[in-house]
Coordinates of C-alpha atoms in Angstrom, one line a residue:
X13 CA 0.0 0.0 0.0
X14 CA 1.5 3.3 -1.1
X15 CA 1.4 6.6 0.9
X16 CA -1.7 7.9 -0.9
X17 CA -3.6 4.7 -0.3
X18 CA -2.6 4.8 3.4
X19 CA -3.9 8.4 3.7
X20 CA -7.2 7.5 2.0
X21 CA -7.6 4.5 4.3
X22 CA -7.0 6.7 7.4
X23 CA -9.5 9.3 6.2
X24 CA -12.1 6.5 5.7
X25 CA -11.3 5.0 9.2
X26 CA -11.5 8.4 10.9
X27 CA -14.7 9.3 9.2
X28 CA -16.2 6.0 10.5
X29 CA -14.9 6.7 14.0
X30 CA -16.4 10.1 14.0
X31 CA -19.7 8.6 13.0
X32 CA -19.4 6.2 15.9
X33 CA -18.7 9.0 18.3
X34 CA -21.7 11.0 16.9
X35 CA -24.0 8.0 17.6
X36 CA -22.5 7.5 21.0
X37 CA -23.4 11.1 21.9
X38 CA -27.1 10.7 21.2
X39 CA -28.2 9.6 24.7
X40 CA -26.2 12.5 26.2
X41 CA -28.4 15.7 26.2
X42 CA -26.8 19.0 25.0
X43 CA -26.8 21.0 28.3
X44 CA -26.6 24.6 27.1
X45 CA -27.2 27.5 27.3
X46 CA -27.9 27.3 31.0
X47 CA -30.0 30.6 31.0
X48 CA -32.8 29.0 28.9
X49 CA -33.9 26.2 31.2
X50 CA -34.4 25.4 34.9
X51 CA -34.0 21.6 34.7
X52 CA -33.2 19.0 32.2
X53 CA -34.9 15.6 31.5
X54 CA -32.1 13.1 31.6
X55 CA -34.0 10.7 29.2
X56 CA -35.1 13.4 26.7
X57 CA -32.8 12.0 24.0
X58 CA -34.3 8.5 24.6
X59 CA -37.9 9.6 23.9
X60 CA -38.0 7.5 20.7
X61 CA -37.9 4.4 22.9
X62 CA -40.8 2.9 25.0
X63 CA -40.8 4.3 28.5
X64 CA -39.6 1.2 30.3
X65 CA -36.8 0.7 27.7
X66 CA -35.7 4.3 28.0
X67 CA -35.5 3.9 31.8
X68 CA -33.4 0.8 31.3
X69 CA -31.1 2.5 28.9
X70 CA -30.8 5.6 31.2
X71 CA -30.0 3.3 34.1
X72 CA -27.1 1.6 32.2
X73 CA -25.7 4.8 30.9
X74 CA -26.4 7.5 33.5
X75 CA -27.2 5.4 36.6
X76 CA -30.6 7.0 36.5
X77 CA -33.2 5.2 38.7
X78 CA -36.7 5.4 37.2
X79 CA -38.1 2.9 39.7
X80 CA -37.6 2.1 43.3
X81 CA -35.3 -0.9 44.2
X82 CA -37.2 -4.2 43.9
X83 CA -36.6 -4.8 47.6
X84 CA -38.8 -1.8 48.4
X85 CA -41.6 -3.1 46.2
X86 CA -41.4 -6.4 48.0
X87 CA -41.7 -4.6 51.3
X88 CA -44.8 -2.8 50.0
X89 CA -46.2 -6.2 49.0
X90 CA -45.6 -7.7 52.5
X91 CA -47.1 -4.5 54.1
X92 CA -50.2 -4.9 51.9
X93 CA -49.6 -1.7 50.0
X94 CA -49.3 -3.8 46.8
X95 CA -52.0 -6.5 46.6
X96 CA -51.7 -10.0 45.3
X97 CA -54.2 -9.2 42.5
X98 CA -52.1 -6.1 41.5
X99 CA -49.0 -8.2 41.4
X100 CA -50.6 -10.9 39.2
X101 CA -52.0 -8.2 36.8
X102 CA -48.5 -6.8 36.5
X103 CA -47.0 -10.2 35.7
X104 CA -49.6 -10.8 33.0
X105 CA -49.1 -7.3 31.5
X106 CA -45.2 -7.1 31.4
X107 CA -44.1 -10.6 32.4
X108 CA -42.6 -13.1 29.9
X109 CA -44.8 -14.9 27.5
X110 CA -46.2 -18.2 28.7
X111 CA -44.2 -21.3 27.6
X112 CA -45.9 -24.1 25.6
X113 CA -45.8 -26.3 28.7
X114 CA -47.0 -24.0 31.5
X115 CA -48.2 -26.6 34.0
X116 CA -46.3 -29.4 35.7
X117 CA -47.4 -32.1 38.1
X118 CA -45.4 -32.4 41.3
X119 CA -46.8 -35.4 43.2
X120 CA -50.4 -34.6 43.9
X121 CA -49.8 -30.9 43.3
X122 CA -50.3 -29.0 40.1
X123 CA -47.8 -26.2 39.6
X124 CA -48.3 -23.4 37.1
X125 CA -45.4 -21.4 35.8
X126 CA -47.2 -18.2 36.9
X127 CA -47.0 -19.5 40.4
X128 CA -43.2 -19.6 40.1
X129 CA -43.1 -16.1 38.6
X130 CA -45.3 -14.7 41.4
X131 CA -43.0 -16.2 44.1
X132 CA -40.0 -14.8 42.3
X133 CA -41.5 -11.3 42.1
X134 CA -42.5 -11.4 45.8
X135 CA -39.5 -13.1 47.3
X136 CA -36.7 -13.3 44.7
X137 CA -35.3 -16.5 43.2
X138 CA -31.8 -15.1 42.4
X139 CA -29.0 -16.8 40.6
X140 CA -26.2 -17.8 43.0
X141 CA -22.8 -17.3 41.4
X142 CA -20.8 -20.5 41.3
X143 CA -17.8 -18.9 43.1
X144 CA -20.1 -18.1 46.1
X145 CA -22.0 -21.3 46.2
X146 CA -19.8 -23.2 48.7
X147 CA -19.6 -20.2 51.0
X148 CA -23.4 -19.5 50.9
X149 CA -24.4 -23.1 51.4
X150 CA -21.9 -23.9 54.1
X151 CA -21.2 -20.7 56.0
X152 CA -24.6 -18.9 55.7
X153 CA -26.6 -22.0 56.4
X154 CA -28.7 -21.9 53.2
X155 CA -29.5 -25.6 53.6
X156 CA -30.2 -25.5 57.4
X157 CA -32.4 -22.4 58.0
X158 CA -35.4 -20.8 56.3
X159 CA -35.1 -17.4 54.7
X160 CA -36.1 -14.6 57.0
X161 CA -38.9 -13.4 54.7
X162 CA -40.7 -16.8 54.6
X163 CA -44.3 -16.1 55.8
X164 CA -45.0 -17.4 59.2
X165 CA -48.0 -19.5 58.0
X166 CA -45.7 -21.2 55.4
X167 CA -43.0 -21.8 58.0
X168 CA -45.5 -23.4 60.5
X169 CA -47.1 -25.5 57.8
X170 CA -43.7 -26.9 56.6
X171 CA -42.5 -27.6 60.2
X172 CA -45.8 -29.4 61.2
X173 CA -45.7 -31.5 58.1
X174 CA -42.1 -32.4 58.5
X175 CA -42.6 -33.6 62.1
X176 CA -45.7 -35.6 61.1
X177 CA -43.8 -37.4 58.4
X178 CA -40.5 -37.8 60.3
X179 CA -40.6 -38.2 64.1
X180 CA -36.8 -38.2 64.2
X181 CA -36.8 -34.7 62.6
X182 CA -38.6 -33.2 65.6
X183 CA -35.4 -31.8 67.2
X184 CA -34.5 -29.7 64.1
X185 CA -37.3 -29.8 61.4
X186 CA -36.0 -26.8 59.5
X187 CA -32.6 -28.4 58.8
X188 CA -34.2 -31.7 58.0
X189 CA -36.6 -30.3 55.6
X190 CA -34.0 -28.1 53.8
X191 CA -31.5 -30.9 53.7
X192 CA -34.0 -33.2 52.0
X193 CA -35.1 -30.5 49.6
X194 CA -31.5 -29.9 48.6
X195 CA -30.8 -33.6 48.0
X196 CA -34.0 -34.0 46.0
X197 CA -33.2 -31.0 43.8
X198 CA -29.7 -32.4 43.1
X199 CA -31.2 -35.8 42.2
X200 CA -33.9 -34.3 39.9
X201 CA -31.2 -32.2 38.1
X202 CA -28.7 -35.1 38.0
X203 CA -26.1 -33.0 39.8
X204 CA -23.4 -33.9 42.3
X205 CA -23.3 -32.2 45.7
X206 CA -20.8 -29.4 45.7
X207 CA -20.4 -29.9 49.4
X208 CA -19.6 -33.5 49.1
X209 CA -16.4 -34.4 50.9
X210 CA -15.9 -30.9 52.3
X211 CA -15.7 -30.3 56.1
X212 CA -14.9 -26.6 56.1
X213 CA -14.8 -23.6 53.8
X214 CA -11.4 -22.9 52.2
X215 CA -10.7 -19.6 50.7
X216 CA -9.1 -19.7 47.2
X217 CA -5.4 -19.1 46.8
X218 CA -5.1 -15.3 46.0
X219 CA -2.0 -16.0 44.0
X220 CA -3.9 -18.0 41.4
X221 CA -5.3 -21.5 41.0
X222 CA -3.5 -24.4 39.4
X223 CA -5.0 -26.2 36.5
X224 CA -5.1 -30.0 35.9
X225 CA -1.4 -30.1 34.9
X226 CA -0.3 -28.2 38.1
X227 CA 0.4 -25.0 36.2
X228 CA -1.2 -21.7 37.1
X229 CA -3.4 -20.1 34.6
X230 CA -1.8 -17.0 33.1
X231 CA -4.9 -15.4 31.9
X232 CA -8.6 -15.6 32.8
X233 CA -10.8 -14.0 30.2
X234 CA -13.5 -11.6 31.5
X235 CA -16.7 -10.7 29.6
X236 CA -17.0 -7.0 30.3
X237 CA -20.7 -6.1 31.0
X238 CA -22.2 -4.2 28.1
X239 CA -23.1 -1.2 30.3
X240 CA -19.7 -0.8 31.9
X241 CA -16.4 0.6 30.9
X242 CA -13.2 -1.1 32.0
X243 CA -12.7 1.7 34.6
X244 CA -16.1 1.5 36.3
X245 CA -16.1 -2.3 36.1
X246 CA -12.8 -2.3 38.1
X247 CA -14.3 0.2 40.5
X248 CA -17.3 -2.0 41.2
X249 CA -15.2 -5.2 41.5
X250 CA -12.3 -3.9 43.5
X251 CA -13.6 -0.8 45.3
X252 CA -11.1 1.4 43.6
X253 CA -11.8 5.1 42.7
X254 CA -10.4 5.1 39.2
X255 CA -13.4 6.8 37.5
X256 CA -13.5 9.5 40.3
X257 CA -9.8 10.1 39.7
X258 CA -10.1 10.4 36.0
X259 CA -13.2 12.6 36.3
X260 CA -11.4 15.0 38.7
X261 CA -8.6 15.6 36.1
X262 CA -11.0 15.8 33.2
X263 CA -13.1 18.5 35.0
X264 CA -9.9 20.5 35.7
X265 CA -8.8 20.5 32.1
X266 CA -12.3 21.0 30.6
X267 CA -13.1 23.8 33.0
X268 CA -9.9 25.6 32.1
X269 CA -10.4 25.2 28.4
X270 CA -14.0 26.3 28.0
X271 CA -13.6 29.3 30.3
X272 CA -15.2 32.4 28.7
X273 CA -13.4 35.1 30.6
X274 CA -14.3 34.2 34.2
X275 CA -10.8 32.8 35.1
X276 CA -8.1 35.3 35.9
X277 CA -5.5 33.3 34.0
X278 CA -6.5 32.0 30.6
X279 CA -5.3 28.5 29.5
X280 CA -2.5 28.7 26.9
X281 CA -2.7 27.1 23.4
X282 CA -6.6 26.9 23.4
X283 CA -6.6 28.0 19.7
X284 CA -5.0 24.7 18.8
X285 CA -8.1 22.7 20.0
X286 CA -8.8 20.9 23.2
X287 CA -6.8 17.7 22.6
X288 CA -3.7 19.5 21.2
X289 CA -3.8 22.0 24.1
X290 CA -4.1 19.3 26.7
X291 CA -1.4 17.2 25.2
X292 CA 1.0 20.2 25.1
X293 CA 0.4 21.2 28.7
X294 CA -0.1 17.8 30.4
X295 CA 3.6 17.0 30.2
X296 CA 4.3 19.9 32.6
X297 CA 1.4 19.2 35.0
X298 CA 3.1 18.3 38.2
X299 CA -0.2 17.0 39.8
X300 CA -0.1 14.1 37.4
X301 CA 2.9 12.7 39.2
X302 CA 0.7 11.8 42.1
X303 CA -1.3 9.3 40.0
X304 CA 1.3 6.6 40.5
X305 CA 1.8 6.0 36.8
X306 CA 5.5 5.3 36.0
X307 CA 7.3 7.3 33.2
X308 CA 4.1 9.5 32.8
X309 CA 6.0 12.4 31.3
X310 CA 7.5 10.1 28.6
X311 CA 4.1 8.6 28.0
X312 CA 2.6 12.0 27.3
X313 CA 5.4 12.7 24.9
X314 CA 4.6 9.5 22.9
X315 CA 0.9 10.4 22.4
X316 CA -0.2 10.8 18.8
X317 CA -1.0 14.3 17.4
X318 CA -4.3 12.9 16.0
X319 CA -7.2 12.4 18.5
X320 CA -8.8 10.0 16.1
X321 CA -5.7 7.8 16.1
X322 CA -5.3 8.1 19.8
X323 CA -8.9 7.1 20.5
X324 CA -8.8 4.2 18.1
X325 CA -5.5 3.0 19.6
X326 CA -6.9 3.1 23.1
X327 CA -10.0 1.0 22.2
X328 CA -8.0 -1.6 20.3
X329 CA -5.4 -2.0 23.1
X330 CA -8.3 -2.5 25.6
X331 CA -9.6 -5.3 23.3
X332 CA -13.0 -3.7 23.0
X333 CA -14.8 -5.3 20.0
X334 CA -15.6 -2.8 17.3
X335 CA -19.2 -3.6 17.3
X336 CA -19.3 -2.5 21.0
X337 CA -17.4 0.8 20.5
X338 CA -20.5 2.9 20.3
X339 CA -22.1 1.6 23.6
X340 CA -18.7 1.7 25.3
X341 CA -18.1 5.4 24.3
X342 CA -21.7 6.3 25.3
X343 CA -20.9 5.0 28.8
X344 CA -17.7 7.0 28.9
X345 CA -19.5 10.2 28.0
X346 CA -22.3 9.4 30.6
X347 CA -19.7 9.4 33.4
X348 CA -19.6 13.2 33.1
X349 CA -23.0 13.9 31.5
X350 CA -23.0 17.6 32.3
X351 CA -19.6 18.4 30.8
X352 CA -20.1 15.9 27.9
X353 CA -23.5 17.5 27.1
X354 CA -21.9 20.9 27.0
X355 CA -19.1 19.7 24.7
X356 CA -21.7 18.1 22.4
X357 CA -23.6 21.4 22.3
X358 CA -20.5 23.3 21.5
X359 CA -19.5 21.0 18.6
X360 CA -23.1 21.2 17.2
X361 CA -23.0 25.0 17.2
X362 CA -19.9 25.8 15.2
X363 CA -21.0 29.5 14.9
X364 CA -20.8 30.0 18.7
X365 CA -18.0 32.6 19.2
X366 CA -16.1 30.5 21.8
X367 CA -16.3 27.4 19.6
X368 CA -14.9 29.3 16.6
X369 CA -11.9 30.5 18.6
X370 CA -11.4 27.4 20.9
X371 CA -12.8 24.3 19.2
X372 CA -13.8 21.3 21.3
X373 CA -15.8 18.2 20.4
X374 CA -16.7 14.8 22.0
X375 CA -14.0 12.9 20.0
X376 CA -11.2 15.2 21.5
X377 CA -12.8 14.7 24.9
X378 CA -12.8 10.9 24.6
X379 CA -9.2 10.8 23.2

């Protein structure tokens, strides 16, 4: 490929990348000018979606909560503020479609799939992660004691029936019933008991686990959740404050760049554009030395002059699949929705005096 072909290929790639960034901006409202509104609807740019879907999207992107936590609705149900008939109507209206086989026979009892759905809505039948199973079963007594939210009438009925059918279980009917239920469930599903042969809980080796050949695995692939960036996924899993640290520095640079005469000392090199000005000044920013990143000054010097190339390089090095770039970048923008919305507004209004003199756009911000 000659130089001309390479340049044409880059132009095509950068055009595609800018289109991806434009699409990623759509859920982020353009917050500006502030003098024309008193509040802003965070899902205004999701109005083309059904309400429940818009709330779901806003929750993934912005952390917006359109509904109360499900635990609070369950408390309302137990308190009688939500009736059983209302719960059943809601399940029929927004629940999953009925399967072809909706009824099963369990001994002398007929069980409908809607019974299971109703129990799940009221009490929660949550998936137990495999890594927590041994701990939950053994240390939290999942197979020895009833859940605290089990209705007293159900508790009494189960205990009375257990004692009638097994006189030896009288001393601890709860444990006997749950133990038999656990064994029966394993038998029906043709599963082995994960507690078989264990006498106590053993924490995993923090240095890594050995595989069948005795060698430690060098890499464990992680499927990044679709509504998370690598940074906020790490924050959630490890308790770090990576996103807060990044946002603090981004606010410092953006605030200095978009200043319109309020600051007593204007940021240098703004006429070169946000990315170029930041790249030029960041090398001399002494506060960056406290981030704990080795050779930071050298790394700044190695950055590309092109924000398109820099953004593309980052995404590729993070192994983000190209088909997920748009959603990934949307989540990044949503981590500072006010500033990102203002930057979007500036880039959409090229005639705005400040934008003419000191251009900034979402792609430069993301790079």
